[in-house]
Coordinates of C-alpha atoms in Angstrom, one line a residue:
Chain A
M1 CA 0.0 0.0 0.0
D2 CA 1.4 3.3 -0.9
G3 CA -1.3 5.2 0.8
R4 CA -2.9 6.6 -2.3
H5 CA -6.7 6.3 -2.6
S6 CA -8.9 7.4 -5.3
P7 CA -11.4 10.1 -4.3
A8 CA -14.8 8.9 -3.4
L9 CA -17.1 8.8 -6.3
T10 CA -20.1 11.0 -5.8
D11 CA -23.6 10.4 -7.2
A12 CA -23.1 13.3 -9.5
D13 CA -19.8 11.9 -10.7
L14 CA -21.4 8.5 -11.4
D15 CA -24.3 10.1 -13.2
R16 CA -21.9 12.0 -15.4
E17 CA -19.9 8.9 -16.1
L18 CA -22.9 7.0 -17.0
D19 CA -24.3 9.7 -19.2
A20 CA -21.0 9.9 -21.0
A21 CA -20.8 6.2 -21.4
L22 CA -24.3 5.8 -22.8
E23 CA -24.3 8.9 -25.0
V24 CA -24.4 7.0 -28.2
D25 CA -26.8 8.0 -30.9
P26 CA -27.8 5.9 -33.8
S27 CA -26.0 6.5 -37.0
P28 CA -27.7 8.7 -39.6
E29 CA -28.4 5.7 -41.8
F30 CA -29.9 3.6 -39.0
L31 CA -33.5 4.4 -39.7
A32 CA -33.0 3.7 -43.4
R33 CA -31.4 0.3 -42.5
V34 CA -34.4 -0.6 -40.3
R35 CA -36.8 0.3 -43.1
M36 CA -34.8 -1.8 -45.6
R37 CA -34.7 -4.7 -43.1
I38 CA -38.5 -4.6 -42.8
E39 CA -38.8 -4.4 -46.6
S40 CA -36.6 -7.4 -47.0
E41 CA -39.0 -9.5 -44.9
P42 CA -41.3 -11.8 -47.0
R43 CA -44.6 -10.1 -47.5
R44 CA -47.1 -11.7 -45.2
A45 CA -50.7 -11.8 -46.1
A46 CA -51.3 -12.3 -42.5
W47 CA -50.0 -8.9 -41.6
T48 CA -53.5 -7.5 -41.3
L49 CA -54.4 -10.5 -39.2
G50 CA -51.6 -9.6 -36.9
V51 CA -52.6 -6.0 -36.8
R52 CA -56.0 -7.0 -35.5
A53 CA -54.9 -10.1 -33.8
G54 CA -56.3 -8.9 -30.5
T55 CA -59.8 -9.4 -31.8
R56 CA -59.3 -11.9 -34.6
N57 CA -57.2 -14.5 -32.9
W58 CA -60.0 -15.2 -30.5
A59 CA -62.5 -15.5 -33.3
L60 CA -60.2 -17.8 -35.3
A61 CA -59.7 -19.9 -32.2
G62 CA -63.4 -20.1 -31.6
L63 CA -64.1 -21.1 -35.2
G64 CA -61.4 -23.8 -35.0
A65 CA -62.8 -25.2 -31.9
L66 CA -66.3 -25.2 -33.4
A67 CA -65.0 -27.0 -36.5
V68 CA -63.3 -29.6 -34.4
G69 CA -66.5 -30.1 -32.4
V70 CA -68.6 -30.6 -35.5
L71 CA -66.2 -33.0 -37.0
T72 CA -66.1 -35.0 -33.8
V73 CA -69.9 -35.2 -33.7
A74 CA -70.0 -36.3 -37.3
V75 CA -67.4 -39.0 -36.8
V76 CA -69.2 -40.3 -33.7
Q77 CA -72.5 -40.4 -35.5
S78 CA -71.2 -42.1 -38.6
G79 CA -69.4 -44.7 -36.5
R80 CA -72.5 -45.4 -34.4
S81 CA -74.8 -46.3 -37.2
E82 CA -73.5 -47.4 -40.5
S83 CA -76.9 -48.2 -41.8
P84 CA -80.0 -46.2 -40.9
R85 CA -82.2 -47.6 -38.2
P86 CA -85.9 -48.0 -38.9
D87 CA -86.9 -45.2 -36.6
D88 CA -84.4 -43.0 -38.4
L89 CA -86.5 -43.2 -41.6
V90 CA -89.6 -41.4 -42.5
A91 CA -91.6 -41.6 -45.6
G92 CA -91.0 -39.2 -48.3
V93 CA -93.6 -36.6 -49.0
V94 CA -95.6 -37.0 -52.2
P95 CA -96.2 -33.6 -53.7
Q96 CA -99.6 -32.3 -52.8
V97 CA -101.8 -32.0 -55.8
S98 CA -104.8 -29.7 -55.7
V99 CA -107.8 -31.0 -57.5
P100 CA -109.3 -28.6 -60.0
A101 CA -112.9 -27.7 -59.8
P102 CA -115.2 -30.1 -61.8
P103 CA -116.4 -29.0 -65.2
S104 CA -119.8 -27.4 -65.3
T105 CA -121.2 -30.2 -67.3
G106 CA -120.4 -32.7 -64.6
V107 CA -119.0 -35.0 -67.1
L108 CA -115.6 -36.6 -66.6
P109 CA -113.5 -35.8 -69.6
A110 CA -112.8 -38.8 -71.8
Q111 CA -109.0 -38.5 -71.2
A112 CA -107.8 -36.9 -68.1
V113 CA -105.0 -34.4 -68.8
P114 CA -103.2 -33.3 -65.7
P115 CA -103.3 -29.6 -65.2
T116 CA -99.8 -28.4 -65.8
D117 CA -100.1 -25.6 -63.2
V118 CA -100.5 -27.9 -60.2
V119 CA -98.8 -31.1 -61.1
P120 CA -95.1 -31.0 -61.3
R121 CA -93.6 -32.2 -64.5
G122 CA -91.6 -35.3 -64.7
P123 CA -91.7 -38.3 -62.5
V124 CA -92.4 -38.1 -58.9
V125 CA -89.7 -39.7 -56.8
V126 CA -90.8 -41.1 -53.5
L127 CA -87.9 -41.8 -51.2
R128 CA -87.5 -43.0 -47.8
L129 CA -85.3 -40.4 -46.3
P130 CA -83.5 -40.4 -42.9
A131 CA -85.1 -38.2 -40.3
R132 CA -81.7 -36.9 -39.2
S133 CA -80.5 -35.9 -42.5
S134 CA -77.6 -33.9 -41.0
V135 CA -75.5 -36.9 -41.2
R136 CA -74.7 -37.3 -44.8
R137 CA -73.5 -40.8 -44.6
T138 CA -76.7 -41.9 -43.1
A139 CA -78.7 -40.2 -45.9
A140 CA -76.5 -41.8 -48.5
A141 CA -77.0 -45.2 -46.9
A142 CA -80.8 -44.7 -46.9
I143 CA -80.8 -43.9 -50.6
V144 CA -78.8 -46.9 -51.5
T145 CA -80.8 -49.4 -49.4
T146 CA -84.3 -48.3 -50.5
P147 CA -84.7 -48.2 -54.2
P148 CA -86.8 -45.3 -55.5
V149 CA -90.3 -45.9 -56.7
L150 CA -91.2 -43.9 -59.8
V151 CA -94.8 -42.9 -60.5
A152 CA -95.7 -40.8 -63.5
S153 CA -97.0 -37.4 -62.5
S154 CA -100.0 -37.8 -64.9
E155 CA -101.0 -41.0 -63.2
V156 CA -100.7 -39.4 -59.8
A157 CA -103.0 -36.6 -60.9
A158 CA -105.6 -38.8 -62.5
L159 CA -105.8 -41.2 -59.6
Q160 CA -106.1 -38.4 -57.1
R161 CA -108.9 -36.8 -59.1
L162 CA -110.7 -40.1 -59.3
F163 CA -110.4 -40.8 -55.6
A164 CA -111.5 -37.3 -54.8
R165 CA -114.6 -37.4 -56.9
A166 CA -115.6 -40.9 -55.8
R167 CA -115.3 -39.6 -52.2
E168 CA -117.5 -36.7 -52.9
G169 CA -120.1 -38.8 -54.8
R170 CA -119.6 -36.7 -57.9
M171 CA -118.8 -39.6 -60.2
D172 CA -121.0 -39.4 -63.3
M173 CA -121.4 -42.8 -65.0
S174 CA -123.8 -41.6 -67.7
A175 CA -121.1 -41.2 -70.1
L176 CA -120.4 -44.9 -70.0
P177 CA -122.2 -46.9 -72.8
D178 CA -125.4 -48.9 -71.7
Q179 CA -125.0 -51.5 -74.4
P180 CA -121.8 -53.0 -75.4
D181 CA -120.8 -52.0 -78.8
P182 CA -121.5 -54.9 -81.2
S183 CA -118.4 -54.1 -83.2
V184 CA -116.2 -54.7 -80.2
A185 CA -118.3 -57.6 -78.7
P186 CA -116.4 -60.8 -78.4
A187 CA -117.2 -63.7 -80.8
P188 CA -119.5 -66.4 -79.4
L189 CA -117.7 -69.3 -77.9
A190 CA -117.8 -72.8 -79.4
P191 CA -120.0 -75.4 -77.6
I192 CA -118.3 -77.6 -75.1
D193 CA -118.8 -81.4 -75.3
A194 CA -120.1 -83.2 -72.3
I195 CA -117.5 -85.0 -70.3
D196 CA -118.2 -88.6 -69.3
V197 CA -116.7 -89.7 -66.0
A198 CA -116.9 -93.4 -65.1
P199 CA -118.1 -94.1 -61.6
I200 CA -115.5 -95.1 -59.1
S201 CA -115.9 -98.4 -57.3
V202 CA -114.0 -99.3 -54.2
S203 CA -113.5 -103.0 -53.3
P204 CA -112.3 -104.1 -49.8
L205 CA -108.7 -105.2 -49.4
S206 CA -108.1 -108.9 -48.9
P207 CA -106.7 -109.9 -45.4
I208 CA -103.0 -110.6 -45.2
A209 CA -102.2 -114.2 -44.9
A210 CA -99.3 -113.9 -42.7
A211 CA -101.1 -111.8 -40.1
G212 CA -101.7 -114.8 -37.9
A213 CA -98.1 -115.6 -37.6
L214 CA -97.5 -112.4 -35.6
Chain B
M1 CA -50.6 9.8 -46.4
H2 CA -47.9 10.4 -48.9
E3 CA -45.1 8.0 -50.0
G4 CA -42.5 10.4 -48.7
T5 CA -43.8 10.5 -45.2
H6 CA -43.8 6.7 -44.8
P7 CA -40.9 5.1 -46.6
I8 CA -41.9 1.6 -45.4
R9 CA -45.1 1.7 -47.4
G10 CA -43.9 -0.5 -50.1
A11 CA -43.0 -3.2 -47.6
V12 CA -46.4 -3.7 -46.0
V13 CA -48.9 -3.5 -48.7
T14 CA -51.7 -4.8 -46.5
M15 CA -51.0 -2.3 -43.7
D16 CA -53.3 0.6 -43.8
D17 CA -51.9 4.1 -43.8
A18 CA -52.8 4.9 -40.2
L19 CA -50.8 1.9 -38.9
E20 CA -48.0 2.7 -41.2
G21 CA -47.7 6.2 -39.8
E22 CA -48.0 5.0 -36.2
F23 CA -45.1 2.6 -36.7
E24 CA -43.0 5.2 -38.4
I25 CA -43.5 7.6 -35.5
L26 CA -42.6 5.1 -32.9
L27 CA -39.5 4.0 -35.0
R28 CA -38.3 7.6 -35.1
E29 CA -38.8 8.4 -31.4
S30 CA -37.6 5.0 -30.1
S31 CA -34.5 4.4 -32.2
R32 CA -32.1 6.1 -29.8
L33 CA -33.6 4.3 -26.8
A34 CA -33.1 0.9 -28.5
V35 CA -29.6 1.6 -29.7
R36 CA -28.5 2.8 -26.3
V37 CA -30.0 -0.2 -24.5
A38 CA -28.2 -2.5 -26.9
F39 CA -25.0 -0.4 -26.6
S40 CA -25.1 -0.7 -22.8
V41 CA -24.6 -4.4 -23.3
L42 CA -22.5 -4.7 -26.4
R43 CA -20.5 -1.5 -26.3
Q44 CA -20.1 -1.5 -30.0
R45 CA -22.2 0.8 -32.1
E46 CA -22.5 -1.6 -35.1
D47 CA -23.5 -4.5 -33.0
A48 CA -25.9 -2.3 -31.1
E49 CA -27.5 -1.1 -34.2
D50 CA -27.8 -4.6 -35.6
V51 CA -29.6 -5.7 -32.5
A52 CA -31.8 -2.7 -32.4
Q53 CA -32.7 -3.2 -36.0
E54 CA -33.7 -6.8 -35.4
A55 CA -35.8 -5.7 -32.4
F56 CA -37.6 -3.2 -34.6
A57 CA -38.2 -5.8 -37.2
K58 CA -39.8 -8.1 -34.6
A59 CA -41.8 -5.1 -33.3
H60 CA -43.1 -4.5 -36.8
R61 CA -44.3 -8.1 -37.1
S62 CA -46.1 -7.8 -33.8
F63 CA -47.3 -4.3 -34.2
G64 CA -50.9 -5.3 -33.9
Q65 CA -50.3 -5.8 -30.1
L66 CA -47.9 -2.9 -29.7
R67 CA -49.7 0.1 -31.1
E68 CA -49.9 1.8 -27.7
R69 CA -46.8 3.9 -27.3
E70 CA -45.8 3.0 -23.8
R71 CA -46.4 -0.7 -24.5
F72 CA -44.3 -0.5 -27.6
R73 CA -41.4 1.1 -25.9
A74 CA -41.5 -1.3 -22.9
W75 CA -41.6 -4.2 -25.3
L76 CA -38.8 -2.8 -27.4
V77 CA -36.6 -2.2 -24.4
R78 CA -37.0 -5.7 -23.0
M79 CA -36.6 -7.3 -26.4
T80 CA -33.6 -5.3 -27.3
F81 CA -31.9 -6.0 -23.9
R82 CA -32.5 -9.7 -24.2
M83 CA -31.3 -9.8 -27.8
A84 CA -28.2 -7.8 -26.8
L85 CA -27.4 -10.3 -24.1
D86 CA -27.8 -13.1 -26.6
R87 CA -25.5 -11.3 -29.0
Q88 CA -23.0 -10.7 -26.2
R89 CA -22.9 -14.4 -25.2
A90 CA -22.4 -15.3 -28.9
N91 CA -19.6 -12.8 -29.2
R92 CA -17.9 -14.2 -26.1
R93 CA -18.1 -17.7 -27.4
R94 CA -16.7 -16.7 -30.7
A95 CA -13.9 -14.7 -29.2
A96 CA -13.0 -17.5 -26.9
R97 CA -12.9 -19.9 -29.8
E98 CA -11.0 -17.7 -32.2
F99 CA -8.8 -15.6 -30.0
G100 CA -8.7 -17.3 -26.7
T101 CA -10.2 -14.4 -24.9
G102 CA -13.5 -13.8 -23.3
D103 CA -15.0 -10.6 -24.7
L104 CA -14.3 -8.7 -27.9
A105 CA -16.3 -5.8 -26.7
A106 CA -14.4 -5.5 -23.5
E107 CA -11.3 -5.1 -25.5
A108 CA -12.8 -2.7 -28.0
A109 CA -12.2 0.9 -27.2
P110 CA -15.5 2.7 -26.7
D111 CA -15.8 6.1 -28.4
G112 CA -13.8 8.7 -26.5
P113 CA -11.7 11.6 -27.3
S114 CA -8.7 10.8 -25.1
H115 CA -6.8 7.9 -23.7
E116 CA -7.7 8.9 -20.1
E117 CA -11.4 9.0 -20.9
R118 CA -11.2 5.7 -22.6
E119 CA -9.6 4.2 -19.6
R120 CA -12.3 5.7 -17.3
A121 CA -15.0 4.4 -19.6
A122 CA -13.4 1.0 -19.7
L123 CA -13.5 0.9 -15.9
L124 CA -17.1 2.0 -15.8
W125 CA -18.1 -0.6 -18.4
S126 CA -16.3 -3.2 -16.5
A127 CA -18.2 -2.2 -13.4
I128 CA -21.5 -2.2 -15.3
D129 CA -20.7 -5.7 -16.6
G130 CA -20.2 -6.9 -13.1
L131 CA -23.8 -6.0 -12.2
S132 CA -26.5 -8.6 -12.4
E133 CA -28.9 -8.2 -15.4
K134 CA -31.7 -6.9 -13.2
L135 CA -29.6 -4.2 -11.8
R136 CA -27.8 -3.4 -15.0
V137 CA -30.9 -2.7 -17.0
V138 CA -32.3 -0.5 -14.3
V139 CA -29.3 1.7 -14.1
V140 CA -28.9 1.9 -17.8
L141 CA -32.5 2.9 -18.4
A142 CA -32.4 5.5 -15.6
S143 CA -29.4 7.0 -17.4
I144 CA -30.9 7.1 -20.8
E145 CA -33.0 10.0 -21.9
G146 CA -33.5 11.1 -18.3
H147 CA -36.0 8.5 -17.4
N148 CA -37.4 8.8 -13.9
L149 CA -38.4 6.0 -11.7
R150 CA -41.9 5.8 -12.9
E151 CA -40.8 5.7 -16.5
V152 CA -38.2 3.0 -15.8
G153 CA -40.9 1.0 -14.0
S154 CA -43.2 1.4 -16.9
L155 CA -40.6 0.2 -19.4
L156 CA -39.7 -2.8 -17.3
G157 CA -43.2 -3.6 -16.0
L158 CA -42.0 -3.1 -12.4
P159 CA -43.4 -1.2 -9.5
E160 CA -41.8 2.1 -8.8
G161 CA -40.5 0.9 -5.4
T162 CA -38.8 -2.0 -6.9
V163 CA -37.1 0.2 -9.4
K164 CA -36.0 2.6 -6.7
S165 CA -34.4 -0.1 -4.6
R166 CA -32.7 -1.8 -7.5
L167 CA -31.4 1.5 -8.7
F168 CA -30.0 2.3 -5.3
L169 CA -28.3 -1.1 -5.1
A170 CA -26.9 -0.7 -8.6
R171 CA -25.5 2.7 -8.0
Q172 CA -24.0 1.6 -4.7
E173 CA -22.4 -1.4 -6.3
L174 CA -21.1 0.6 -9.2
K175 CA -19.5 3.1 -6.9
E176 CA -17.8 0.4 -4.8
R177 CA -16.5 -1.4 -7.9
L178 CA -15.2 1.8 -9.5
A179 CA -13.5 2.8 -6.3
W180 CA -12.0 -0.6 -5.9
M181 CA -10.8 -0.7 -9.5
A182 CA -9.4 2.8 -9.3
D183 CA -7.5 1.8 -6.1
T184 CA -6.2 -1.3 -7.8
A185 CA -5.1 0.7 -10.8
L186 CA -3.2 3.2 -8.7
R187 CA -1.2 0.6 -6.9

């Protein structure tokens, strides 16, 4: 020890030293470098998502969770029933056909022509559809297992008109011919010869000789 | 907004002009803070600017959550400090591998007009390096741009009382170290 001591460092001295040590300013080109650095980054379409991530992230997370839930339910449902159960099926709906008002003459037209304004054109397809049609696989299975029945729309209309008028007692049979048309009458049948059948006689069976040996 | 006022317009085509302007303002007013925080660790201007630049790039990517000025600056300070520490460790590993010494920055002469000032600065930096990270960041921030205790607390997310006690401990430790180093140098 030579007895020399550095003078005590005061707070002001320390502040001054620290200020001097940290007095470094960015170079003039620093801002330009930062901008270039940002420009060099790959353009991200998700930038706007990031900008509003505070609100959008939650929405995206919610949508994701909802999608996972829906998928889970769909998988569970399809695994539970590969083929539709009977109570899952309901009869298809036949299109409702309104019956037109009867003609003023009260005579049924000779040939029923379905009114085009109430009967859908084309065949009517009657299907047995699943009640819970949200599960597509079940619906597809129903379609495959129950073949469709096709009924012509004109037949549907004619039959429904017929049933409706019969129910209401408005069937007019006067238009039907009273006497058969001779031109279309069938030819007389040829006479049939009498059939002789010989009487059947039954004679009793003879006793078996060996019956006494038993 | 005009092209000239926001030079980064071309980089972020999906960013609307308001956000673009906000980021530009924060970049301008926080660049010195970020460089000084990085410099307090690295003590080399180029390294400090590199780290600050990366911190701004990260801030730009996360600007949606950092639009508020105080939040932006606090995030920037912490990110810059952490990245500077990482760079310092990498520099030390590289120096030890290539030159057999521990710290390139410690050997690099900080900016200073005279030999005596450089020596004093080297002593100070050595004393600062001896502080724990918690104390070092507090004393550095308190010395940058005249931040008061509340502002330092806001930047670090710490209560004002915690900042005060840490700053007291840091200054006390610095003074003791500097005195000890000065005594050692005189012998």
